[in-house]
Backbone as ProteinMPNN parsed JSONL, in Angstrom:
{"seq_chain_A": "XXXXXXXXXXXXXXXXXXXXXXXXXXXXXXXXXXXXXXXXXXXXXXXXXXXXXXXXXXXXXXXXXXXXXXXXXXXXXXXXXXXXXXXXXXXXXXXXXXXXXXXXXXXXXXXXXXXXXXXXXXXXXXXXXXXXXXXXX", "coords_chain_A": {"N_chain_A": [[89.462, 82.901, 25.828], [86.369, 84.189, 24.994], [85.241, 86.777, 22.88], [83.033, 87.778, 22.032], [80.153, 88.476, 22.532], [77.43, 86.114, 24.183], [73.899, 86.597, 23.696], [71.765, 86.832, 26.258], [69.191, 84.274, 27.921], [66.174, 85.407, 28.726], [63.577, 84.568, 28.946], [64.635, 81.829, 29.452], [65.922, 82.193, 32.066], [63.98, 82.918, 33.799], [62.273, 80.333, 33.4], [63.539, 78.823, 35.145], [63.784, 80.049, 37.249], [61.127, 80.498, 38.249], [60.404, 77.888, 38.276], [62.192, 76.92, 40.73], [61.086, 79.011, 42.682], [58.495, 77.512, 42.816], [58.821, 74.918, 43.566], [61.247, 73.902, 44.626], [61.501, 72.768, 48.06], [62.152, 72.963, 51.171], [64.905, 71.088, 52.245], [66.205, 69.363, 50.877], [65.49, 69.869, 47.95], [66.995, 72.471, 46.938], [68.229, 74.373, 44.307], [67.047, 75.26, 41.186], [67.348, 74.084, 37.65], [67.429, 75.065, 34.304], [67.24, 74.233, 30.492], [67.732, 75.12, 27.256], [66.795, 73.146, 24.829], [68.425, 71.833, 21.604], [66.154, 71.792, 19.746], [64.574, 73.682, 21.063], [63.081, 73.891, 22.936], [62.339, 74.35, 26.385], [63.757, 72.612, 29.366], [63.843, 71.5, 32.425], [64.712, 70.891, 35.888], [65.806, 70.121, 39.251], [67.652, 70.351, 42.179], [68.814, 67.426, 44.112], [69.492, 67.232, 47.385], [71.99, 65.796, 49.241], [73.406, 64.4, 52.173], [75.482, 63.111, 51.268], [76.54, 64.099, 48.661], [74.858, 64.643, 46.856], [73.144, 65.038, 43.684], [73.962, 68.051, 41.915], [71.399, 70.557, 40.165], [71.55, 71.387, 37.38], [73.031, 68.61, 36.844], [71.226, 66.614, 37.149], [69.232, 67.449, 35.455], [70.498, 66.97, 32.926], [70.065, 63.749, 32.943], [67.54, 64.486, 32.715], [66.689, 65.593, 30.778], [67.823, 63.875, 28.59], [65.819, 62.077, 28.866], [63.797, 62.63, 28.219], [64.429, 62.618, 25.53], [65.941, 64.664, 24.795], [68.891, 65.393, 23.251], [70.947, 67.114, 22.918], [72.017, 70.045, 23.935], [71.689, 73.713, 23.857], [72.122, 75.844, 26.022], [72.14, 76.838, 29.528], [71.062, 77.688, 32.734], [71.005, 78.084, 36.338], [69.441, 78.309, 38.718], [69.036, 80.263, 42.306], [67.075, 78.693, 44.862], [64.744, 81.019, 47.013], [64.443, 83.24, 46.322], [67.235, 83.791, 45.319], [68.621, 84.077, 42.637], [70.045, 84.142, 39.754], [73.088, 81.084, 39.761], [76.222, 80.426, 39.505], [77.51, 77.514, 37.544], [78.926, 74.867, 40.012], [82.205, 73.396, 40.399], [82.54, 70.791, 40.022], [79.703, 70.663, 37.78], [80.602, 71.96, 35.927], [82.486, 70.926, 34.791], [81.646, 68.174, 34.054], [79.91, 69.474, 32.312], [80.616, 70.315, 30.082], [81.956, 68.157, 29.757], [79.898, 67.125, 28.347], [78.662, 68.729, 26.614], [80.354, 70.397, 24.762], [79.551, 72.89, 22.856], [77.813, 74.332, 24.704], [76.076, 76.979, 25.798], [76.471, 79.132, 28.899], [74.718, 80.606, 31.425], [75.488, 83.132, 33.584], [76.553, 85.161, 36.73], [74.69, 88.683, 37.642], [71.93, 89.824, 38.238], [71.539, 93.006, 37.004], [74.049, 92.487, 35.766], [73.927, 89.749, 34.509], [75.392, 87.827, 31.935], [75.689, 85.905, 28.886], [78.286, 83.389, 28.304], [80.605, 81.093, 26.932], [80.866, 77.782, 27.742], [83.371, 76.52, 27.89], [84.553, 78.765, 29.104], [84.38, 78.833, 31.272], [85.978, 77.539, 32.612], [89.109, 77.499, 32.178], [91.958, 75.883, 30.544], [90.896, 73.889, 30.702], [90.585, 70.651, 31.124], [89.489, 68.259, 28.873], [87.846, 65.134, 28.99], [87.207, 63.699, 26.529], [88.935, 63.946, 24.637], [91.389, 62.628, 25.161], [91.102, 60.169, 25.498], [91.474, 56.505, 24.231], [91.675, 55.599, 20.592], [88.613, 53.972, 19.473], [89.393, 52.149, 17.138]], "CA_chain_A": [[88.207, 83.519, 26.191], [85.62, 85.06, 24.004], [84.837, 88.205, 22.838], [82.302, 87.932, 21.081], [78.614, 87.943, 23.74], [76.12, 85.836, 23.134], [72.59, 87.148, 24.235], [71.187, 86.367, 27.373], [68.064, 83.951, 27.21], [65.638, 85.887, 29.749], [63.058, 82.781, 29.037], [65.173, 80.386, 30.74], [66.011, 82.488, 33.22], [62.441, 82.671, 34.863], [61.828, 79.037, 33.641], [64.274, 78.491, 36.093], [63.469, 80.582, 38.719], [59.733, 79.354, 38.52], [60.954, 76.221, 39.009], [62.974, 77.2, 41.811], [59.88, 79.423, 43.446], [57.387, 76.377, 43.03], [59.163, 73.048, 43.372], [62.259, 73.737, 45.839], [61.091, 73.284, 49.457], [63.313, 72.716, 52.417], [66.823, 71.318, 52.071], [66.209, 68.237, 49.948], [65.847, 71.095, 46.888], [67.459, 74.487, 46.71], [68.661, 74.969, 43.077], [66.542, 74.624, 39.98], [67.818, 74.584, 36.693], [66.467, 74.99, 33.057], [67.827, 74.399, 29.602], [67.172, 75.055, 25.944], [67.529, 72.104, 24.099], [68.759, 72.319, 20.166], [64.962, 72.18, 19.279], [63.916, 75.095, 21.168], [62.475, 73.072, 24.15], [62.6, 74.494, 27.615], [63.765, 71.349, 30.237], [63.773, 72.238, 33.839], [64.932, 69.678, 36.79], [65.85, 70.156, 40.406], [68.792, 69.199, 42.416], [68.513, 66.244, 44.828], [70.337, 67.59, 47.786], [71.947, 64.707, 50.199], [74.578, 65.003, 52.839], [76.59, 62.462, 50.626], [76.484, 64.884, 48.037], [73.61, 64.36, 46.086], [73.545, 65.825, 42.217], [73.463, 69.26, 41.625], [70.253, 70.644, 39.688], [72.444, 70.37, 36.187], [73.399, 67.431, 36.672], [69.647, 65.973, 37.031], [68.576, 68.434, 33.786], [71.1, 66.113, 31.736], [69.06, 63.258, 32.69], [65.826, 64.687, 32.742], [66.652, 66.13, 29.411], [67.644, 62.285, 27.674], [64.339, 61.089, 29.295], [62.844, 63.238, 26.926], [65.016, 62.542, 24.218], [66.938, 65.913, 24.435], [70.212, 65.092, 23.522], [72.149, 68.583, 22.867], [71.938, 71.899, 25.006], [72.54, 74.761, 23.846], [71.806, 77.246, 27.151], [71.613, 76.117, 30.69], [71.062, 78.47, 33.956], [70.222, 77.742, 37.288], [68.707, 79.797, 39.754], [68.62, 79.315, 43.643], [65.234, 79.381, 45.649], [64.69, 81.95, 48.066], [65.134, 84.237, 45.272], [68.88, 84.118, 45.239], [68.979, 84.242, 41.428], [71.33, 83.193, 38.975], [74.125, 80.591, 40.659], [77.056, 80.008, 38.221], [77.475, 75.778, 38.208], [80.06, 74.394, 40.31], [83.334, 72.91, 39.852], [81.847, 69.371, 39.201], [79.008, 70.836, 36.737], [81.616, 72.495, 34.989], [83.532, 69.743, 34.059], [80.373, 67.389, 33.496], [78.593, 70.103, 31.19], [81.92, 70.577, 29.214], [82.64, 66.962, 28.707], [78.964, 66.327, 27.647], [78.343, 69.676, 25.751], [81.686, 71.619, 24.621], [79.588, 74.051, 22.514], [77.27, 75.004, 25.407], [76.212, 78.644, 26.602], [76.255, 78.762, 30.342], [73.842, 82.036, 31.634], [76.276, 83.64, 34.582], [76.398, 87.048, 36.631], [73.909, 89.332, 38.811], [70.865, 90.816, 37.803], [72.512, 93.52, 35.39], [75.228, 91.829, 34.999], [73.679, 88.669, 33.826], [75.864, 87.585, 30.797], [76.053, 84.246, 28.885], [79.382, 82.667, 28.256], [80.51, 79.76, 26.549], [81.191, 76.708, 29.031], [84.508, 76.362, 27.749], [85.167, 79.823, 29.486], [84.414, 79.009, 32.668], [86.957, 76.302, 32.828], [90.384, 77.969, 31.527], [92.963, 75.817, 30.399], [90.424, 72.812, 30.98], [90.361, 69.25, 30.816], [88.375, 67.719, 28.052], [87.326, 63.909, 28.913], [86.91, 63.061, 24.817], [89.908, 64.396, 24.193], [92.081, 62.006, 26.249], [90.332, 58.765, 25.192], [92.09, 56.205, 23.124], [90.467, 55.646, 19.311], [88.169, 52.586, 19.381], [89.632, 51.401, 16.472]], "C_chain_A": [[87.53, 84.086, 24.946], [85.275, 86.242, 24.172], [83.703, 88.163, 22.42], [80.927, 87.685, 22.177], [78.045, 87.336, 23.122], [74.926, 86.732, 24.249], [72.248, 86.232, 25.466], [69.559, 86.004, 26.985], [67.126, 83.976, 28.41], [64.32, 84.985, 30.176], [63.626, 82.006, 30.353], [65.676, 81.093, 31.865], [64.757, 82.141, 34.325], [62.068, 80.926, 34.746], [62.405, 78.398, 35.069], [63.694, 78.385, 37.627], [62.052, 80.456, 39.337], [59.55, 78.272, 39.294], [61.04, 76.157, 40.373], [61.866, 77.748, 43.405], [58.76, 78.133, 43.776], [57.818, 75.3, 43.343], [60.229, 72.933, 44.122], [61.679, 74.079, 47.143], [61.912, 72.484, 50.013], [64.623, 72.446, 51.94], [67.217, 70.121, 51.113], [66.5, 68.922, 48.213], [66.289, 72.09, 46.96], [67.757, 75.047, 45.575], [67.806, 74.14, 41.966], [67.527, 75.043, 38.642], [66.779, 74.494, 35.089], [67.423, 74.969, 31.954], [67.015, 74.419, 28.058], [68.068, 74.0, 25.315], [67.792, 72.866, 22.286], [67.16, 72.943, 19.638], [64.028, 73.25, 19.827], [63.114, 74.827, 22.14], [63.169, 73.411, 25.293], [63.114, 73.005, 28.788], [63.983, 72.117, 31.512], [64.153, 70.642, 34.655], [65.217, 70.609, 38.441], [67.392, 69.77, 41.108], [68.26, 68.228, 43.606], [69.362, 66.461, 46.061], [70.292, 65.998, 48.978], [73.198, 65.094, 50.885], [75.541, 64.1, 51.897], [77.021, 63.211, 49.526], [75.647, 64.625, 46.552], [73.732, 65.162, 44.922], [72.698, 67.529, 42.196], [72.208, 69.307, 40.415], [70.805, 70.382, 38.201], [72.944, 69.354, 35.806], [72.0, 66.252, 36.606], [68.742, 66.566, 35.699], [69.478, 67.396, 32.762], [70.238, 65.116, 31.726], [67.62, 63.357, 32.405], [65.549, 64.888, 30.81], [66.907, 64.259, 28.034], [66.636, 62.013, 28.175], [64.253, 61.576, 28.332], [62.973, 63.503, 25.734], [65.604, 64.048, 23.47], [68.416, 65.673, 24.952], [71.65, 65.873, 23.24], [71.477, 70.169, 23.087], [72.283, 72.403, 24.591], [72.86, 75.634, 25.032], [71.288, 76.204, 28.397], [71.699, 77.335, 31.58], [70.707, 77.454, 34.895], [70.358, 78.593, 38.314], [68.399, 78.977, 41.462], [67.132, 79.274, 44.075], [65.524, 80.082, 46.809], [65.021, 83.591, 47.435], [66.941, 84.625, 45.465], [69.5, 84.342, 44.129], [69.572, 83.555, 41.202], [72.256, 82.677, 39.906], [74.778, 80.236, 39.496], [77.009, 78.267, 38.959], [78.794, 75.779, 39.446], [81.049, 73.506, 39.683], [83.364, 71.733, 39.105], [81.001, 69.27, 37.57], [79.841, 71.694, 35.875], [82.26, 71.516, 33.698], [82.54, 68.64, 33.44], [79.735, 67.833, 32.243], [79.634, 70.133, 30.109], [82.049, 69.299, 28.622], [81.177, 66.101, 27.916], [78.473, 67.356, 26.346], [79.556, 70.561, 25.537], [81.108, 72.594, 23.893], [78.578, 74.69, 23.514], [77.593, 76.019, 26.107], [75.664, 78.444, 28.318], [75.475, 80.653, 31.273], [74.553, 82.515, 33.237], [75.965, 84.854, 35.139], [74.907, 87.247, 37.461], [72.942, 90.345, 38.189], [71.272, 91.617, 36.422], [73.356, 93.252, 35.124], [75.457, 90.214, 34.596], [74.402, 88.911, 32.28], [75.776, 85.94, 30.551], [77.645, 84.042, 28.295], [79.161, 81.115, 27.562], [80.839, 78.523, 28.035], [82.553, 76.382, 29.631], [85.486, 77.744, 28.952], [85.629, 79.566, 30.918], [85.686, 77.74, 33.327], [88.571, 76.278, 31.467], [91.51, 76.719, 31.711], [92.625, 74.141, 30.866], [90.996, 71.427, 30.505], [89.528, 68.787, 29.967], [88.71, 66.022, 28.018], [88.055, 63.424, 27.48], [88.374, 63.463, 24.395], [91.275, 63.326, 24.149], [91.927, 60.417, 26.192], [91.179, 57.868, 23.889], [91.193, 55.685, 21.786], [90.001, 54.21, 19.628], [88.685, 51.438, 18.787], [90.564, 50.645, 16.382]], "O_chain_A": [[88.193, 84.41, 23.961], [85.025, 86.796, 25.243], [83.32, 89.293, 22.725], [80.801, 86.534, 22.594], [77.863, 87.474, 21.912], [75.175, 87.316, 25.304], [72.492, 85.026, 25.518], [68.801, 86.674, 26.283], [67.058, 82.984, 29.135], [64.016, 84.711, 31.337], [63.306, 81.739, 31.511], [65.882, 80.337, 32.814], [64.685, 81.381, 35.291], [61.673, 80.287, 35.721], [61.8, 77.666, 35.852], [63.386, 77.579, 38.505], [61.798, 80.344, 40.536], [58.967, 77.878, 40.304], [60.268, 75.555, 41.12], [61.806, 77.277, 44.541], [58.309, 77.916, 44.9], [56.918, 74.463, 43.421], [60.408, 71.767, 44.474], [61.376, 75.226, 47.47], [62.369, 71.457, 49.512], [65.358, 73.254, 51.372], [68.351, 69.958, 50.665], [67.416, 68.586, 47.463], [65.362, 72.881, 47.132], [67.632, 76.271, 45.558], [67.78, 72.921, 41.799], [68.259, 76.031, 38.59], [65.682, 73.955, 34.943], [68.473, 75.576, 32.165], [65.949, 73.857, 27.808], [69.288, 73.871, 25.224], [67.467, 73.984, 21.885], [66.937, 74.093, 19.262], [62.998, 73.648, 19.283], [62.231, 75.675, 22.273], [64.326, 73.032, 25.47], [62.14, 72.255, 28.727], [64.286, 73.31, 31.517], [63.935, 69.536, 34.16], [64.743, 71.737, 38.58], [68.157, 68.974, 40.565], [67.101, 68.436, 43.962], [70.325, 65.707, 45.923], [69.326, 65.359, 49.395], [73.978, 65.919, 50.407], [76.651, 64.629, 51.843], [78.206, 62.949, 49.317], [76.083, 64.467, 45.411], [74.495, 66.117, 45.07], [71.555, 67.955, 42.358], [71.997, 68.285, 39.763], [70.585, 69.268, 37.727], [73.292, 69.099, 34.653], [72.02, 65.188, 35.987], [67.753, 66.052, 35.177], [68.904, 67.096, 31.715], [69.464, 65.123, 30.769], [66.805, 62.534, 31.988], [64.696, 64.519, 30.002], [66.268, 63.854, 27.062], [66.353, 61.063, 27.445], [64.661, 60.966, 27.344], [62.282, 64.174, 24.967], [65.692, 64.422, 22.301], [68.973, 65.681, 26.049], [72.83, 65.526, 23.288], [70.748, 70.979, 22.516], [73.488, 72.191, 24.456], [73.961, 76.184, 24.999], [70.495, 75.263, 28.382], [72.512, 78.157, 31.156], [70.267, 76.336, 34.629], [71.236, 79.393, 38.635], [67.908, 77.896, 41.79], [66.21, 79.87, 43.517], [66.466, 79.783, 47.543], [65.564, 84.602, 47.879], [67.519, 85.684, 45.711], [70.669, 84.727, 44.145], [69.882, 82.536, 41.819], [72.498, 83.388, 40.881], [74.159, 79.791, 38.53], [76.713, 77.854, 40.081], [79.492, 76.779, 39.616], [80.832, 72.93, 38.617], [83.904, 71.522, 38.019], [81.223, 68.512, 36.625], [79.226, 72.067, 34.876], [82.398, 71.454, 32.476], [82.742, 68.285, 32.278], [79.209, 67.135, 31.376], [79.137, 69.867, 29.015], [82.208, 69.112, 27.416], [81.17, 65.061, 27.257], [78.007, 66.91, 25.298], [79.65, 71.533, 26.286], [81.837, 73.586, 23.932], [78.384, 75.856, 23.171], [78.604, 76.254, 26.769], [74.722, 77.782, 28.752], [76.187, 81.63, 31.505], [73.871, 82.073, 34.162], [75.293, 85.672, 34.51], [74.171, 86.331, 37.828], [73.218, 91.46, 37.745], [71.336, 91.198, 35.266], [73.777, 93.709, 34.061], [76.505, 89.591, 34.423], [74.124, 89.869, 31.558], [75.777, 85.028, 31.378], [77.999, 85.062, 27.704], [78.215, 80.326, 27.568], [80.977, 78.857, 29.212], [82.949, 76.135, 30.77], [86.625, 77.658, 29.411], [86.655, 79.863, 31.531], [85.947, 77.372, 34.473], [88.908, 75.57, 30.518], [91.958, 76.508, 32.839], [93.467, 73.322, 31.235], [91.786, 71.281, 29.572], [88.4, 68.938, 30.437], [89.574, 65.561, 27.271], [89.17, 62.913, 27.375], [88.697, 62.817, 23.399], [92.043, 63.286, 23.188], [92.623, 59.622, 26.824], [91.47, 58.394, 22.814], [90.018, 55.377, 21.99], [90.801, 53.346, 19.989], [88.68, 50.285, 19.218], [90.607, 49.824, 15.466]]}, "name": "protein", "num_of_chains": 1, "seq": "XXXXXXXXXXXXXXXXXXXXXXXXXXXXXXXXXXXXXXXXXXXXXXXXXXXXXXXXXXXXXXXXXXXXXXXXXXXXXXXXXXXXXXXXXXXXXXXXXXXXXXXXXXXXXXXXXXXXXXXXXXXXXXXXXXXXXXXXX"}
């Protein structure tokens, strides 16, 4: 675990929750998310909700984010609609955001006790994909 905080990025929080207020209606959307790419570029997406289990809102911000030729995150949140605030990812976007970004900050926690965290945290004693892979060569 780390000691060390990083800062909470109160930006992407609201980008989020913007999002989330304007662009999630009924049950098809409920969670927006937002990320700062390396270059300092807000991305925002949606999730796609389906009874099959359709991609969480992080998981549609990865693609949304290569559309646009953002290809390393530092900071991701996502926020529910109905003002429910910050939602830490789930178990899936855990493991997804980890094996596509291992130095990403993940924005966690309740109003005042919004903290960011590394990614790595939230997934003790994790699995790393890349890790596990045999060398090409």
């Amino acid at each position: 675990m780390t000691t060390e905080p990083h800062p909470v990025d109160h930006e992407l929080i609201r980008a989020a929750a913007d999002v989330a207020r304007t662009r999630c209606r009924g049950d098809n959307h409920t969670m927006a998310a937002a990320a700062r790419a390396r270059d300092g570029r807000i991305l925002t997406a949606v999730n796609a909700y389906h009874f099959t289990g359709g991609p969480c809102a992080e998981l549609v911000l990865i693609g949304a984010a290569a559309a646009q030729g953002a290809y390393e995150l530092d900071t991701i949140v996502a926020v529910g609609d109905r003002d429910r605030g910050v939602v830490p990812p789930c178990g899936r976007c855990r493991q997804v955001l980890l094996d596509y970004f291992p130095a990403l900050k993940v924005i966690v926690g309740e109003d005042a006790h919004t903290r960011t965290v590394p990614i790595a945290d939230l997934l003790p004693e994790s699995y790393v994909w890349a890790d596990h892979q045999l060398d090409a060569e």
